[in-house]
Amino acid sequence: MDFSQFKTQFPISLDTQQETAVQTVDGPVLLLAVPGSGKTTVLVTRLGYMRYVRGISPERILTMTYTVAAARDMQARYAAFFGEEEAQRLEFRTINGVCSRIIRYYERTFGRTAFRLLEDGAQKSAIISELYRTQSKEFATESTVKALQTALTYAKNQMLKGEELSAVEVEGVDFAAFFAAYGKVLRERQLMDYDDQMVYALRILRQYPAILRDFQMRYQYFCVDEAQDTSKIQHTIIRLLAGQSGNLFMVGDEDQSIYGFRAAYPQALTEFDTVYPNAKVLYMEQNYRSTRQIVAAADRFIQKNHNRRPKHMKATQGSGPAVRECSVYDRQKQYAYLCKLAENCTEETAVLYRDNDSALPLIDRMDRAGIPYRCRQVESLFFTNRVVRDITDIIRFARNPNDGELFLSLYYKLGAGISKVVAQVAADRAEAEGETILGYIAVSSAASPWTQKQCKALQTHMNNLLRERADKAVYRIVHFMGYGDYLKERGGDLTKADILEALGEQESTPERLLDRLEELQEVVQRGGTDAGCPFVLSTIHSSKGLEYERVILMDVADGLLPKVLPEPNAEQEELDAYEEERRLFYVGLTRAKRELGIMTFRKVGLESSFAREIFPLETGRAVQPMAAVKKPAVRKEPDAARIAAVAKDYIPGIRLMHKAFGPGTLVSRSGDIGVIAFDSGDTKKIAVSVALRVGQLRRE
């Protein structure tokens, strides 16, 4: 059978680039496929071509995918084209699955028993939790365990050693020491985790040439899907296996490499023809998914990345609506806008965001309003995050100021310079002395005058935050009670506090926020109201490989998406991280088939460098709302309104500097009149907005 007969027998329609990829079988081949170019169809067709045209035995072909689900899907796609019986003769495996076979072959060859695979997630979490507690002296939250699991996977997949391990940052631990301790525990218990499967398989292939040779003889052709998501150790194993025949087919797109946190190694694609000198590099640049406007915007954006192959995405679909900038004032307006859109949604619409935290205020609002939606793979780790736990514990302590256990878990996070001894004595004795714990320290001779003063101010804060709206209470805790400084010193994630603050805007008191967080955790775990609902919420990561009629990218602002911007003269690692943020945005853009909207903000501090690339200011473009939702009018605030807005943040407990009277603390406020206790000993009543307008007053 020749290729023409093959295409006739199996009705397959391919473009010129796709046909070239299908027929290029021998030697190392890299196929770079842009979004929506039909790479899975081409890979499956290529397997059929190898069987029916080239007559290659199915036992000689090994196809590797990133996940078990992807392997099953590809086998099903092959069966749909070429029959179930034929599909069963081919091998579709994850790389981990291949490594497991290598280990079992080693066991049979040498009569040895390998370590038992640690499949029990609860057991692995327990080991990590215990090691964390030993090192940090704190209990690990669910989110901490997850962060450590991710770091362990990253380290093993990147094949890190020595100082490289020390450079991995996980809050609360010396990661190099933690990594060594974790490995020791597994060895003592004769266990290996899934990442160890690759570590041990690579070691076997390197130490036992006969085993490597047997696998090289068994398989003559290797196909690797989603190669941009493959890690450094996986590429090393693949290179060893394919070394004998050299028949390696890798398909992927370095522009869609978005799993750097899991050690994805896009350099394997950009350096492919260096590693394999006789390699052929092929391209599939036709996008069959999106309109011309979407393709043009996405391609223009990704061209500015540096670590990539020179290729262009080309549209095959016709024209559609312009890519639209959905401009609102701030994130709260964004949630209101999207709720309105969801209310009237009748066609498939996906709202995409960088991480799950972004969706929580939106889910909160939609749940309150009874608006239907569905979520893809929403995790609830936010609720167990250390920052969230700390802030909610501070609220609980304000409610019960003699809770010694809570105080001892918090006192060193409040910037009051309280020693461990003083904290313990106060926790033990305060209630018996008829004092709150902070009140006890404020008059304790064992504490320094400065600590006494800070504890007195903290007590004022505790009293005041219970009487204010929840978002104000969260803001107070982070910015005026020392907790924000503690986070900055520890490299903690302040964005968690921002999400809490956004959730707090819907609650009249911080205590009500505590109740709502428990309710919301259950709401999130349900994953939406209707599995068939056209309004979909998803992270960009979870949307990869999918497509939607209409896509809206939310939280497009520097610090959110992208999460970070590189500093001038940034190190290469920082530049690489920024390029991945750009790739993530690109993946989000290319999920849209017909309509694409990008949410941006007019509030100072929420500017977007990404949006400015999509919507250059010099084009004179009109900012348009998505669908038929009315855009709020742009108003220039008068000076008086601006001053009034600033004055709202001057809440009791904050530290101030007065031009005439010096530093002090805002003790109370009634309307615009604030009572300030100055460090000089004077107490004065001052009109806050007036003092701000004439430049007499500022935050310390």
XYZ file of C-alpha atoms in Angstrom:
700
model
C 0.000 0.000 0.000
C 1.335 3.435 -0.915
C 0.462 6.738 0.709
C -2.245 7.592 -1.802
C -3.964 4.249 -1.237
C -3.584 4.709 2.523
C -5.403 8.052 2.398
C -8.160 6.527 0.287
C -8.693 3.479 2.493
C -8.685 5.539 5.693
C -10.471 8.807 4.835
C -7.919 11.243 6.142
C -7.600 14.866 5.049
C -4.202 16.456 5.656
C -2.499 19.684 4.639
C 0.985 19.718 3.096
C 2.833 20.173 6.417
C 0.789 17.418 8.049
C 1.494 15.013 5.185
C 5.226 15.663 5.485
C 5.099 14.932 9.233
C 3.179 11.694 8.686
C 5.643 10.390 6.106
C 8.886 11.373 7.887
C 9.562 8.211 9.879
C 13.288 7.459 10.007
C 15.862 9.174 12.211
C 15.334 11.843 14.857
C 12.367 14.079 13.966
C 11.000 17.060 15.870
C 7.522 18.253 14.925
C 6.620 21.705 16.240
C 2.855 22.129 16.140
C 1.126 25.432 16.905
C -2.184 25.451 18.848
C -5.115 24.035 16.935
C -2.941 22.481 14.218
C -4.168 18.897 14.670
C -1.061 17.354 16.205
C -2.853 14.394 17.797
C -4.519 13.535 14.488
C -1.122 13.679 12.775
C 0.565 11.522 15.410
C -2.166 8.886 15.213
C -2.147 8.991 11.383
C 1.633 8.640 11.408
C 1.340 5.472 13.497
C -1.122 4.109 10.931
C 1.235 5.060 8.101
C 4.091 3.224 9.841
C 1.950 0.111 10.112
C 0.138 -0.003 6.771
C 2.540 1.741 4.383
C 5.928 1.039 5.942
C 4.935 -2.368 7.356
C 6.611 -1.773 10.707
C 5.673 -4.326 13.348
C 3.536 -2.808 16.153
C 5.739 -4.500 18.762
C 8.615 -2.305 17.560
C 6.772 0.974 18.196
C 6.530 2.678 21.605
C 4.373 5.777 21.974
C 4.864 7.815 25.139
C 2.504 10.415 26.542
C 2.461 12.703 29.550
C -0.519 11.240 31.408
C -2.424 7.947 31.623
C -5.549 9.738 30.359
C -3.653 11.020 27.307
C -2.364 7.506 26.567
C -5.894 6.077 26.697
C -7.257 8.911 24.563
C -4.607 8.384 21.904
C -5.252 4.637 21.833
C -8.976 5.339 21.442
C -8.270 7.820 18.613
C -6.115 5.213 16.863
C -8.853 2.590 17.292
C -11.414 4.964 15.742
C -9.246 5.216 12.604
C -7.742 1.750 12.321
C -9.809 -0.607 14.479
C -9.772 -1.804 18.084
C -7.797 -4.987 17.407
C -5.006 -3.049 15.720
C -4.967 -0.473 18.531
C -4.450 -3.198 21.141
C -1.236 -4.318 19.399
C 0.418 -0.915 19.791
C 1.916 0.300 23.068
C 0.735 3.625 24.462
C 2.417 4.352 27.792
C 3.385 7.163 30.100
C 7.108 7.619 30.611
C 6.565 6.548 34.220
C 4.947 3.386 32.914
C 8.015 2.669 30.756
C 10.277 3.223 33.767
C 8.190 0.792 35.804
C 8.766 -1.853 33.116
C 12.527 -1.193 33.206
C 12.551 -1.715 36.985
C 10.509 -4.940 36.744
C 12.855 -6.217 34.008
C 15.790 -5.519 36.319
C 14.090 -7.509 39.088
C 13.548 -10.526 36.820
C 17.053 -10.372 35.334
C 18.925 -10.237 38.644
C 16.422 -11.918 40.944
C 16.178 -8.843 43.131
C 13.227 -7.016 44.624
C 12.985 -3.283 44.027
C 11.581 -0.885 46.560
C 7.796 -0.875 46.876
C 6.025 1.975 45.051
C 4.538 4.542 47.417
C 1.052 4.727 45.927
C -0.802 5.768 49.079
C -1.129 9.559 48.899
C -2.061 9.776 52.578
C 1.086 7.881 53.576
C 3.287 10.192 51.489
C 1.590 13.262 52.978
C 2.137 11.887 56.477
C 5.873 11.412 55.827
C 6.203 14.950 54.448
C 4.169 16.430 57.318
C 6.313 14.739 59.954
C 9.560 15.850 58.322
C 8.223 19.409 58.009
C 7.252 19.482 61.671
C 10.686 18.182 62.663
C 12.449 20.892 60.675
C 10.144 23.894 61.119
C 8.618 23.102 64.542
C 5.207 23.855 63.021
C 2.357 21.657 61.807
C 2.107 21.410 58.027
C -1.074 22.598 56.366
C -2.496 20.854 53.307
C -1.113 23.610 51.071
C 2.348 23.270 52.667
C 2.357 19.533 51.951
C 1.337 20.236 48.357
C 4.124 22.808 47.951
C 6.697 20.343 49.269
C 5.415 17.565 46.994
C 5.742 19.893 44.002
C 9.271 20.879 45.047
C 10.315 17.228 45.449
C 8.961 16.401 41.989
C 10.731 19.407 40.511
C 14.075 18.505 42.095
C 14.010 14.881 40.927
C 12.799 15.691 37.421
C 15.387 18.443 37.008
C 18.083 16.104 38.397
C 19.168 18.760 40.927
C 22.161 18.212 43.183
C 24.146 20.062 45.836
C 23.786 23.833 45.681
C 20.985 23.525 43.118
C 18.828 21.914 45.803
C 19.595 24.732 48.220
C 18.286 27.229 45.668
C 14.788 25.662 45.751
C 12.603 27.840 47.958
C 9.796 26.448 50.092
C 8.619 28.588 52.987
C 9.641 27.322 56.381
C 12.249 24.711 55.381
C 15.831 24.254 54.303
C 14.879 22.355 51.165
C 18.232 20.649 50.598
C 18.071 19.207 54.127
C 14.413 18.308 53.683
C 15.146 16.561 50.365
C 17.901 14.474 51.971
C 15.706 13.575 54.965
C 12.808 12.548 52.704
C 15.062 10.296 50.624
C 16.491 8.702 53.764
C 13.032 7.890 55.139
C 11.967 6.272 51.868
C 15.134 4.182 51.688
C 14.780 3.055 55.311
C 11.225 1.931 54.593
C 12.228 0.449 51.218
C 9.838 2.725 49.351
C 10.045 4.775 46.174
C 7.659 7.459 44.949
C 6.552 7.969 41.342
C 9.436 10.341 40.617
C 11.888 7.785 42.033
C 10.702 5.371 39.338
C 12.470 7.548 36.800
C 15.521 8.081 39.020
C 15.962 4.332 39.512
C 15.156 3.445 35.898
C 17.798 5.885 34.662
C 20.307 4.445 37.110
C 19.559 0.909 35.840
C 19.953 1.911 32.178
C 23.285 3.571 32.923
C 24.704 0.850 35.161
C 23.507 -2.201 33.218
C 24.256 -1.826 29.481
C 22.700 -5.238 28.772
C 19.305 -4.065 30.036
C 19.554 -0.884 27.988
C 20.487 -2.913 24.924
C 17.494 -5.229 25.412
C 15.066 -2.294 25.458
C 16.779 -0.717 22.450
C 16.394 -3.969 20.526
C 12.765 -4.407 21.594
C 11.676 -0.972 20.370
C 12.926 0.474 17.090
C 10.622 3.507 16.861
C 9.822 5.961 19.639
C 7.043 8.575 19.536
C 6.697 11.224 22.237
C 3.592 13.413 22.544
C 3.475 16.791 24.360
C 7.263 16.884 24.368
C 7.315 20.439 25.743
C 5.889 19.114 29.051
C 8.561 16.446 29.395
C 11.194 16.900 32.116
C 14.971 16.798 31.942
C 15.229 13.291 33.415
C 12.519 12.028 31.051
C 14.353 13.430 28.039
C 17.544 11.769 29.294
C 15.790 8.383 29.514
C 14.216 8.812 26.070
C 17.577 9.698 24.537
C 19.150 6.547 25.971
C 16.326 4.309 24.725
C 16.321 5.802 21.222
C 20.099 5.929 20.955
C 20.537 2.654 19.099
C 18.030 3.139 16.282
C 17.874 6.905 16.323
C 14.221 6.703 15.258
C 12.749 9.261 17.616
C 9.663 11.318 16.805
C 8.887 14.131 19.227
C 5.869 16.374 18.794
C 5.188 19.481 20.856
C 5.426 23.250 20.955
C 7.903 25.125 23.105
C 5.521 28.099 22.997
C 3.044 26.024 25.019
C 5.469 24.867 27.713
C 3.710 25.995 30.925
C 4.705 23.416 33.513
C 8.051 24.777 34.638
C 6.999 24.296 38.281
C 6.845 20.566 37.506
C 10.247 20.694 35.751
C 9.064 20.828 32.131
C 12.144 21.234 29.958
C 11.377 23.194 26.746
C 15.114 23.447 26.007
C 14.866 19.875 24.741
C 12.885 21.249 21.798
C 14.957 24.349 21.132
C 18.190 22.308 21.318
C 16.894 19.167 19.563
C 19.066 19.411 16.466
C 22.103 20.111 18.629
C 21.544 16.951 20.673
C 20.624 14.967 17.533
C 22.887 16.351 14.748
C 21.077 14.520 11.922
C 17.639 15.622 13.081
C 14.822 16.914 10.912
C 12.804 19.804 12.361
C 9.297 20.055 10.892
C 6.543 22.588 11.460
C 2.762 22.602 11.520
C 1.758 26.264 11.502
C -1.868 26.134 10.353
C -4.374 26.902 13.114
C -7.759 25.243 12.445
C -9.376 26.452 15.673
C -9.522 30.230 15.921
C -10.596 33.229 13.883
C -8.098 35.332 12.001
C -8.213 38.094 14.643
C -7.428 35.725 17.518
C -4.604 33.995 15.650
C -3.031 37.320 14.646
C -3.118 38.695 18.214
C -1.696 35.520 19.769
C 1.045 35.130 17.160
C 2.076 38.770 17.455
C 2.356 38.344 21.218
C 4.432 35.148 21.273
C 6.898 36.437 18.678
C 8.469 38.581 21.419
C 9.620 35.526 23.367
C 13.302 34.671 22.942
C 13.593 30.997 23.924
C 11.671 29.635 20.936
C 11.904 28.408 17.370
C 11.172 30.922 14.580
C 7.662 30.006 13.484
C 4.358 31.776 12.819
C 0.832 30.614 13.524
C -1.410 31.070 10.482
C -5.192 31.244 10.439
C -7.345 28.960 8.283
C -10.672 30.108 9.735
C -12.413 33.239 8.549
C -12.820 36.600 10.195
C -14.610 37.084 13.501
C -15.141 39.756 16.170
C -12.139 41.847 17.175
C -10.233 40.765 20.252
C -11.799 42.966 22.920
C -10.426 44.666 25.978
C -12.977 44.502 28.779
C -11.905 47.426 30.926
C -13.232 47.907 34.472
C -11.997 49.968 37.399
C -10.743 47.236 39.763
C -11.026 43.531 40.607
C -14.325 43.981 42.455
C -15.865 45.539 39.336
C -14.443 42.624 37.387
C -16.340 40.095 39.535
C -19.573 42.076 39.126
C -19.036 42.251 35.364
C -18.455 38.491 35.039
C -21.466 37.690 37.236
C -23.629 39.756 34.904
C -22.154 37.953 31.917
C -22.782 34.546 33.533
C -26.377 35.487 34.318
C -27.135 36.017 30.635
C -24.861 33.289 29.257
C -26.410 31.024 26.627
C -23.311 29.987 24.648
C -20.125 28.180 25.631
C -17.999 30.686 27.552
C -14.810 29.958 29.487
C -13.348 32.364 32.034
C -9.659 31.530 32.390
C -7.252 32.638 35.106
C -3.716 32.000 36.263
C -4.474 30.118 39.490
C -7.482 28.869 41.410
C -7.357 31.660 43.996
C -8.442 34.170 41.348
C -11.788 32.427 40.932
C -12.764 32.369 44.624
C -14.324 35.863 44.870
C -16.176 35.195 41.616
C -17.437 31.797 42.827
C -18.457 33.454 46.096
C -20.569 36.054 44.288
C -22.143 33.613 41.865
C -23.047 31.236 44.677
C -24.692 34.049 46.659
C -26.674 35.126 43.593
C -27.604 31.591 42.528
C -25.927 32.013 39.130
C -25.147 28.662 37.440
C -21.569 27.780 36.490
C -19.167 24.845 36.381
C -15.512 24.535 37.315
C -12.658 22.461 35.987
C -10.372 20.923 38.612
C -10.741 23.584 41.306
C -8.550 22.881 44.314
C -9.398 24.121 47.776
C -5.827 24.519 49.018
C -6.442 28.234 49.557
C -8.383 27.474 52.695
C -5.481 25.640 54.311
C -2.801 28.035 53.136
C -0.531 29.291 55.911
C -1.324 32.964 55.210
C -5.067 32.342 55.262
C -4.738 30.313 58.459
C -2.694 33.034 60.136
C -5.093 35.867 59.267
C -8.163 33.910 60.316
C -6.391 32.841 63.530
C -5.669 36.508 64.301
C -9.385 37.228 63.932
C -10.157 34.306 66.239
C -7.658 35.605 68.764
C -9.247 39.065 68.623
C -12.538 37.339 69.458
C -10.941 35.415 72.335
C -7.975 37.489 73.542
C -7.090 34.967 76.254
C -6.664 31.962 73.983
C -3.124 31.026 74.967
C -2.716 28.300 72.346
C -3.649 30.665 69.519
C -1.417 33.412 70.889
C 1.622 31.144 71.098
C 1.180 30.231 67.429
C 0.906 33.912 66.411
C 2.890 36.224 68.700
C 6.142 36.216 66.677
C 4.212 37.104 63.493
C 2.927 40.439 64.794
C 6.163 42.423 64.890
C 5.946 43.365 68.575
C 9.309 41.924 69.630
C 7.728 39.541 72.162
C 10.171 36.967 73.468
C 9.182 33.317 73.768
C 9.502 33.454 77.559
C 7.329 36.568 77.883
C 4.761 35.060 75.506
C 4.546 31.824 77.500
C 4.224 33.616 80.865
C 1.508 35.907 79.502
C -0.402 32.989 77.988
C -0.294 31.165 81.343
C -1.053 34.067 83.717
C -3.001 36.808 81.949
C -6.517 35.531 82.497
C -5.889 34.844 86.182
C -4.642 38.432 86.510
C -7.828 39.739 84.925
C -6.016 40.898 81.795
C -5.999 39.996 78.154
C -2.731 38.409 77.007
C -1.678 41.521 75.103
C -2.821 43.746 77.964
C -0.702 41.704 80.359
C 2.440 42.152 78.240
C 1.691 45.883 77.812
C 2.286 46.408 81.531
C 4.804 43.621 82.141
C 8.211 44.689 83.437
C 9.666 41.648 81.635
C 8.885 43.270 78.291
C 10.814 46.208 76.841
C 9.127 49.635 76.718
C 8.909 49.318 72.953
C 7.256 45.887 73.181
C 4.845 47.231 75.811
C 3.888 50.057 73.481
C 3.437 47.692 70.484
C 1.253 45.327 72.492
C -0.923 48.210 73.608
C -1.355 49.262 69.968
C -2.067 45.646 68.962
C -4.751 45.411 71.621
C -6.381 48.532 70.165
C -6.245 46.966 66.725
C -7.800 43.735 68.008
C -10.686 45.627 69.559
C -11.292 47.748 66.466
C -11.085 45.046 63.804
C -14.023 43.136 65.301
C -16.244 46.181 64.739
C -15.387 46.858 61.090
C -16.183 45.282 57.749
C -14.233 42.100 57.060
C -12.134 43.487 54.197
C -11.016 46.412 56.392
C -10.116 43.973 59.156
C -7.957 41.905 56.798
C -6.284 45.066 55.496
C -5.617 46.175 59.081
C -4.029 42.829 60.007
C -1.708 42.814 57.002
C -0.706 46.473 56.812
C -0.945 47.816 60.376
C -0.461 44.884 62.727
C 2.945 43.661 61.589
C 1.793 40.570 59.738
C 2.587 41.943 56.268
C 6.165 42.710 57.335
C 6.479 39.175 58.694
C 5.341 37.769 55.337
C 7.775 39.919 53.377
C 10.664 38.753 55.552
C 9.666 35.122 55.030
C 8.899 35.457 51.323
C 5.235 34.676 51.957
C 2.459 35.120 49.401
C 0.570 38.379 49.962
C -1.853 37.587 47.136
C -3.661 35.203 49.524
C -4.416 38.200 51.736
C -5.696 40.096 48.675
C -8.170 37.284 47.952
C -9.289 37.249 51.587
C -9.800 40.999 51.402
C -11.888 40.588 48.232
C -14.029 37.940 49.937
C -14.342 40.197 52.965
C -16.007 42.943 50.941
C -19.174 40.844 51.018
C -19.165 40.420 54.815
C -20.160 42.958 57.471
C -17.806 41.580 60.142
C -14.623 39.496 60.201
C -16.435 36.869 62.265
C -18.958 36.467 59.481
C -16.015 36.016 57.074
C -14.840 33.023 59.116
C -18.254 31.391 58.688
C -18.342 32.177 54.974
C -14.926 30.601 54.380
C -16.243 27.305 55.755
C -19.312 27.546 53.512
C -17.237 28.526 50.495
C -14.874 25.586 50.910
C -17.832 23.250 50.478
C -19.074 25.280 47.494
C -15.688 25.024 45.769
C -15.445 21.290 46.371
C -18.784 20.782 44.584
C -17.227 22.249 41.417
C -20.264 24.169 40.244
C -24.004 23.843 39.967
C -24.531 22.138 36.624
C -22.246 19.823 34.658
C -23.833 21.002 31.412
C -23.681 24.727 32.163
C -22.181 26.777 29.303
C -20.357 29.151 31.695
C -17.029 27.499 32.626
C -14.363 28.557 35.134
C -10.879 27.126 34.671
C -7.209 27.783 35.245
C -5.248 28.220 32.040
C -3.258 25.111 32.953
C -6.424 22.995 33.157
C -7.684 24.388 29.845
C -4.605 23.294 27.890
C -5.613 21.047 25.018
C -9.213 22.316 25.154
C -11.114 24.932 23.171
C -14.162 27.118 23.740
C -16.384 29.261 21.532
C -15.758 32.293 23.720
C -12.902 32.885 26.169
C -12.364 35.643 28.708
C -9.006 36.000 30.403
C -9.453 37.572 33.837
C -7.027 39.235 36.260
C -4.759 40.380 33.418
C -2.557 42.746 35.430
C 1.118 42.869 36.319
C 1.533 40.898 39.545
C -1.414 38.645 38.754
C -0.922 37.590 35.127
C 2.024 37.821 34.733
C 2.742 36.960 38.339
C 6.119 38.686 38.199
C 7.948 41.058 35.882
C 11.732 40.787 35.480
C 13.838 43.456 37.125
C 16.433 45.378 35.090
C 19.565 43.237 34.687
C 17.587 40.194 35.809
C 19.258 36.791 36.101
C 18.513 34.177 33.450
C 16.317 32.185 35.843
C 14.063 35.230 36.334
C 13.897 35.847 32.586
C 12.980 32.196 31.984
C 10.186 32.439 34.561
C 8.823 35.544 32.842
C 8.889 33.831 29.447
C 6.821 31.012 30.928
C 4.290 33.588 32.146
C 4.101 34.826 28.553
C 3.615 31.269 27.285
C 0.822 30.773 29.809
C -0.948 33.880 28.523
C -0.458 32.632 24.953
C -2.060 29.290 25.803
C -5.013 31.186 27.280
C -5.387 33.316 24.144
C -5.379 30.279 21.878
C -8.200 28.425 23.668
C -10.735 30.761 21.997
C -12.412 29.681 18.760
C -14.633 32.631 17.876
C -14.532 35.361 20.523
C -11.780 36.497 22.892
C -11.965 39.071 25.682
C -9.255 40.274 28.045
C -10.173 41.820 31.403
C -8.053 44.837 32.352
C -8.221 47.495 35.053
C -8.118 51.285 35.131
C -7.094 51.488 38.796
C -3.531 52.696 39.379
C -1.331 49.764 40.342
C -3.227 47.250 38.203
C -1.607 48.076 34.875
C -1.004 45.297 32.354
C 2.089 45.011 30.177
C 0.499 42.008 28.405
C -2.644 43.948 27.506
C -0.579 46.817 26.129
C 1.024 44.359 23.703
C -2.360 43.086 22.561
C -3.946 46.557 22.484
C -1.186 49.080 21.667
C -2.202 52.536 22.837
C -1.008 54.188 19.672
C -3.628 52.381 17.573
C -6.354 54.507 19.042
C -8.432 51.391 19.730
C -11.735 51.691 21.482
C -12.075 49.800 24.728
C -15.172 47.658 24.332
C -17.146 45.523 26.729
C -17.663 41.844 26.078
C -21.021 40.673 24.796
C -23.695 43.233 25.602
C -22.662 44.125 29.134
C -22.611 47.867 29.647
C -19.209 49.297 30.448
C -18.999 51.654 33.407
C -18.373 55.221 32.336
C -14.880 56.563 32.861
C -14.978 59.470 35.303
C -12.159 61.660 36.423
C -12.470 61.909 40.183
C -12.359 65.434 41.590
C -9.639 66.177 44.090
C -12.086 66.188 46.997
C -13.317 62.713 46.088
C -9.749 61.433 45.817
C -8.892 62.823 49.270
C -12.056 61.286 50.715
C -11.118 57.904 49.240
C -7.627 58.092 50.767
C -9.059 59.203 54.120
C -11.182 56.027 54.316
C -8.020 53.996 54.844
C -7.085 56.035 57.917
C -8.540 53.628 60.440
C -7.893 53.346 64.196
C -4.603 51.730 65.063
C -2.515 52.969 62.124
C 0.709 54.871 62.664
C 0.810 58.448 61.369
C 3.218 61.313 60.888
C 1.951 64.887 61.442
C 3.981 67.738 60.015
C 3.710 69.755 63.216
C 3.227 67.204 66.009
C 5.378 64.295 64.754
C 4.611 60.558 64.913
C 1.549 59.119 66.577
C -1.220 56.507 66.531
C -4.799 57.050 65.346
C -6.695 55.904 68.451
C -10.292 56.460 67.311
C -12.320 58.130 64.598
C -15.832 59.533 64.372
C -16.716 60.676 60.867
C -13.824 62.817 59.680
C -12.587 63.620 63.199
C -9.748 61.414 64.386
C -8.185 61.247 67.840
C -4.412 60.885 67.542
C -2.143 59.948 70.460
C 1.233 61.444 69.582
C 4.470 59.888 70.806
C 5.239 63.209 72.507
C 2.406 62.471 74.963
C -0.127 64.900 73.456
C -3.549 63.763 72.257
C -5.314 65.836 69.596
C -8.516 65.798 67.554
C -7.823 66.398 63.878
C -9.999 66.553 60.733
C -8.332 63.803 58.727
C -9.393 64.834 55.195
C -8.451 68.476 55.829
C -5.026 67.502 57.163
C -4.481 65.260 54.141
C -5.540 67.931 51.659
C -3.101 70.539 53.037
C -0.270 68.009 53.333
C -0.079 68.023 57.128
C -0.722 64.304 57.621
C 0.652 61.075 56.152
C 1.222 57.459 57.138
C 4.417 56.821 59.011
